[in-house]
Amino acid sequence: DASIELISTGGRRRVPYHSFHTAYKKMDLAPDELIAGVVLPRADVRSRFSKQAYRKVGTRRAQAISKLCFAAGALLDDDRVREIRIALGSVAPTVVRARHAEEALRGRPLDAAAIAGARAALGRDIAPIDDLRSTADYRLRVAGNLLEEFLS
């Protein structure tokens, strides 16, 4: 729910983060614009989500290039998923929200059936490729494993 604040000689504008990245290495950024800041929603994330996780999977910790990144936050209410956000990097041309996996979990208890359903739905959210860093199969499997680990 963040937005990007852009500045140029013509003024300032804000772009919702979810629409800022338009394709691989392409952004909603004019040639004369600079990123001035990232604007986060006012609510404190720690009070909004009772469970949070971030994982970067790479060849080594010192290297900046990821094979896969996983970030998630969930608000649980009596062991039911009241709200959830799941985002992944290096599994599509841009960073993606796993909206199908989120929808598979929302309102459900965190049991084996819900976790399996979310893992299956994750395949509709991401489109990994084979490249020098990793294979598509590896990325898909690890993304599912990280989702399952977060939910368990």
Short mmCIF file of C-alpha atoms in Angstrom, two decimals:
data_model
loop_
_atom_site.label_atom_id
_atom_site.label_comp_id
_atom_site.label_asym_id
_atom_site.label_seq_id
_atom_site.Cartn_x
_atom_site.Cartn_y
_atom_site.Cartn_z
CA ASP A 1 0.00 0.00 0.00
CA ALA A 2 3.04 2.28 -0.31
CA SER A 3 3.51 4.98 -2.92
CA ILE A 4 6.57 6.45 -4.60
CA GLU A 5 7.07 10.21 -4.47
CA LEU A 6 8.67 11.53 -7.65
CA ILE A 7 10.14 14.99 -8.20
CA SER A 8 11.19 16.94 -11.28
CA THR A 9 11.52 20.55 -12.37
CA GLY A 10 7.81 20.33 -13.24
CA GLY A 11 6.80 19.44 -9.70
CA ARG A 12 6.01 16.40 -7.57
CA ARG A 13 3.74 13.41 -8.06
CA ARG A 14 2.96 10.16 -6.30
CA VAL A 15 2.60 6.77 -7.94
CA PRO A 16 1.15 3.75 -6.10
CA TYR A 17 4.00 1.27 -5.63
CA HIS A 18 2.00 -1.58 -7.17
CA SER A 19 1.92 0.27 -10.50
CA PHE A 20 5.41 1.84 -10.37
CA HIS A 21 7.25 -1.14 -11.93
CA THR A 22 5.69 -1.62 -15.36
CA ALA A 23 8.02 -4.31 -16.76
CA TYR A 24 11.51 -5.71 -16.28
CA LYS A 25 13.76 -2.68 -15.60
CA LYS A 26 10.94 -0.33 -16.64
CA MET A 27 9.24 2.11 -14.30
CA ASP A 28 6.60 4.81 -14.37
CA LEU A 29 9.38 7.38 -14.18
CA ALA A 30 9.89 10.22 -16.66
CA PRO A 31 13.44 10.93 -17.87
CA ASP A 32 13.62 14.12 -15.78
CA GLU A 33 12.19 12.58 -12.57
CA LEU A 34 13.96 11.39 -9.45
CA ILE A 35 12.61 9.25 -6.65
CA ALA A 36 12.26 11.62 -3.70
CA GLY A 37 10.86 9.11 -1.25
CA VAL A 38 8.71 6.16 -0.39
CA VAL A 39 5.47 6.98 1.40
CA LEU A 40 4.18 4.27 3.72
CA PRO A 41 0.68 4.07 5.15
CA ARG A 42 0.39 5.77 8.52
CA ALA A 43 -0.52 2.62 10.48
CA ASP A 44 2.38 0.97 12.28
CA VAL A 45 3.09 -2.33 10.54
CA ARG A 46 3.93 -4.04 13.84
CA SER A 47 0.46 -3.37 15.19
CA ARG A 48 -1.17 -4.24 11.87
CA PHE A 49 0.35 -7.71 11.45
CA SER A 50 0.82 -10.24 14.23
CA LYS A 51 3.16 -12.38 12.11
CA GLN A 52 5.86 -11.10 9.74
CA ALA A 53 8.73 -12.58 7.76
CA TYR A 54 11.35 -11.66 5.18
CA ARG A 55 13.74 -14.08 3.49
CA LYS A 56 16.32 -13.57 0.79
CA VAL A 57 17.60 -16.71 -0.89
CA GLY A 58 20.91 -16.28 -2.66
CA THR A 59 24.20 -17.97 -3.29
CA ARG A 60 25.82 -16.11 -0.43
CA ARG A 61 24.77 -13.42 2.02
CA ALA A 62 27.29 -10.84 0.82
CA GLN A 63 26.01 -10.89 -2.73
CA ALA A 64 23.16 -8.49 -3.53
CA ILE A 65 21.65 -10.60 -6.32
CA SER A 66 18.82 -12.84 -5.14
CA LYS A 67 17.57 -16.14 -6.44
CA LEU A 68 14.30 -15.33 -4.69
CA CYS A 69 12.96 -12.90 -2.07
CA PHE A 70 9.92 -13.51 0.12
CA ALA A 71 8.13 -11.03 2.39
CA ALA A 72 4.85 -11.56 4.21
CA GLY A 73 2.71 -10.16 6.97
CA ALA A 74 -0.42 -11.71 8.44
CA LEU A 75 -2.96 -10.67 11.02
CA LEU A 76 -4.30 -13.75 12.79
CA ASP A 77 -7.52 -13.73 14.77
CA ASP A 78 -8.26 -16.92 16.74
CA ASP A 79 -5.83 -18.77 14.41
CA ARG A 80 -7.78 -17.55 11.35
CA VAL A 81 -6.18 -15.35 8.74
CA ARG A 82 -7.91 -11.99 9.00
CA GLU A 83 -5.52 -10.12 6.70
CA ILE A 84 -2.41 -11.15 4.77
CA ARG A 85 0.10 -9.67 2.36
CA ILE A 86 2.61 -11.81 0.45
CA ALA A 87 5.22 -10.39 -1.94
CA LEU A 88 7.97 -12.11 -3.89
CA GLY A 89 10.94 -10.96 -5.93
CA SER A 90 12.97 -12.70 -8.66
CA VAL A 91 9.99 -14.87 -9.62
CA ALA A 92 8.45 -12.57 -12.26
CA PRO A 93 9.59 -9.60 -14.35
CA THR A 94 8.87 -7.31 -11.37
CA VAL A 95 8.18 -7.75 -7.66
CA VAL A 96 4.71 -9.29 -7.30
CA ARG A 97 2.00 -9.59 -4.70
CA ALA A 98 0.75 -13.15 -4.39
CA ARG A 99 -2.91 -12.14 -4.48
CA HIS A 100 -4.24 -15.62 -5.36
CA ALA A 101 -2.36 -17.14 -2.44
CA GLU A 102 -3.61 -14.35 -0.15
CA GLU A 103 -7.20 -14.95 -1.23
CA ALA A 104 -6.83 -18.70 -0.64
CA LEU A 105 -5.93 -17.95 2.98
CA ARG A 106 -8.11 -14.99 3.95
CA GLY A 107 -10.73 -15.96 6.54
CA ARG A 108 -9.46 -19.53 6.86
CA PRO A 109 -7.79 -21.28 9.78
CA LEU A 110 -4.11 -22.05 9.29
CA ASP A 111 -4.50 -25.78 8.79
CA ALA A 112 -2.89 -28.17 6.32
CA ALA A 113 -5.69 -27.76 3.75
CA ALA A 114 -5.45 -23.95 3.74
CA ILE A 115 -1.66 -24.06 3.45
CA ALA A 116 -1.82 -26.57 0.57
CA GLY A 117 -4.44 -24.41 -1.17
CA ALA A 118 -2.29 -21.29 -0.80
CA ARG A 119 0.76 -23.12 -2.12
CA ALA A 120 -1.21 -24.29 -5.18
CA ALA A 121 -2.56 -20.75 -5.73
CA LEU A 122 0.97 -19.37 -5.57
CA GLY A 123 1.64 -20.99 -8.95
CA ARG A 124 -0.87 -18.55 -10.50
CA ASP A 125 0.88 -15.55 -8.91
CA ILE A 126 4.46 -16.11 -10.01
CA ALA A 127 6.17 -16.88 -13.31
CA PRO A 128 9.79 -17.83 -12.56
CA ILE A 129 12.34 -18.23 -15.33
CA ASP A 130 15.57 -20.15 -15.80
CA ASP A 131 18.61 -17.86 -15.71
CA LEU A 132 22.22 -17.79 -14.50
CA ARG A 133 21.17 -17.53 -10.86
CA SER A 134 18.63 -20.36 -10.68
CA THR A 135 16.03 -22.48 -12.44
CA ALA A 136 12.31 -21.84 -12.65
CA ASP A 137 11.57 -25.15 -10.92
CA TYR A 138 13.88 -24.28 -8.02
CA ARG A 139 12.31 -20.85 -7.58
CA LEU A 140 8.78 -22.24 -7.65
CA ARG A 141 9.62 -24.94 -5.12
CA VAL A 142 11.48 -22.56 -2.78
CA ALA A 143 8.70 -19.95 -3.00
CA GLY A 144 6.20 -22.62 -1.94
CA ASN A 145 8.50 -23.82 0.85
CA LEU A 146 8.94 -20.28 2.20
CA LEU A 147 5.19 -19.69 2.10
CA GLU A 148 4.60 -22.95 3.95
CA GLU A 149 7.31 -22.13 6.50
CA PHE A 150 5.78 -18.69 7.13
CA LEU A 151 2.29 -20.12 7.61
CA SER A 152 3.41 -23.00 9.84
#
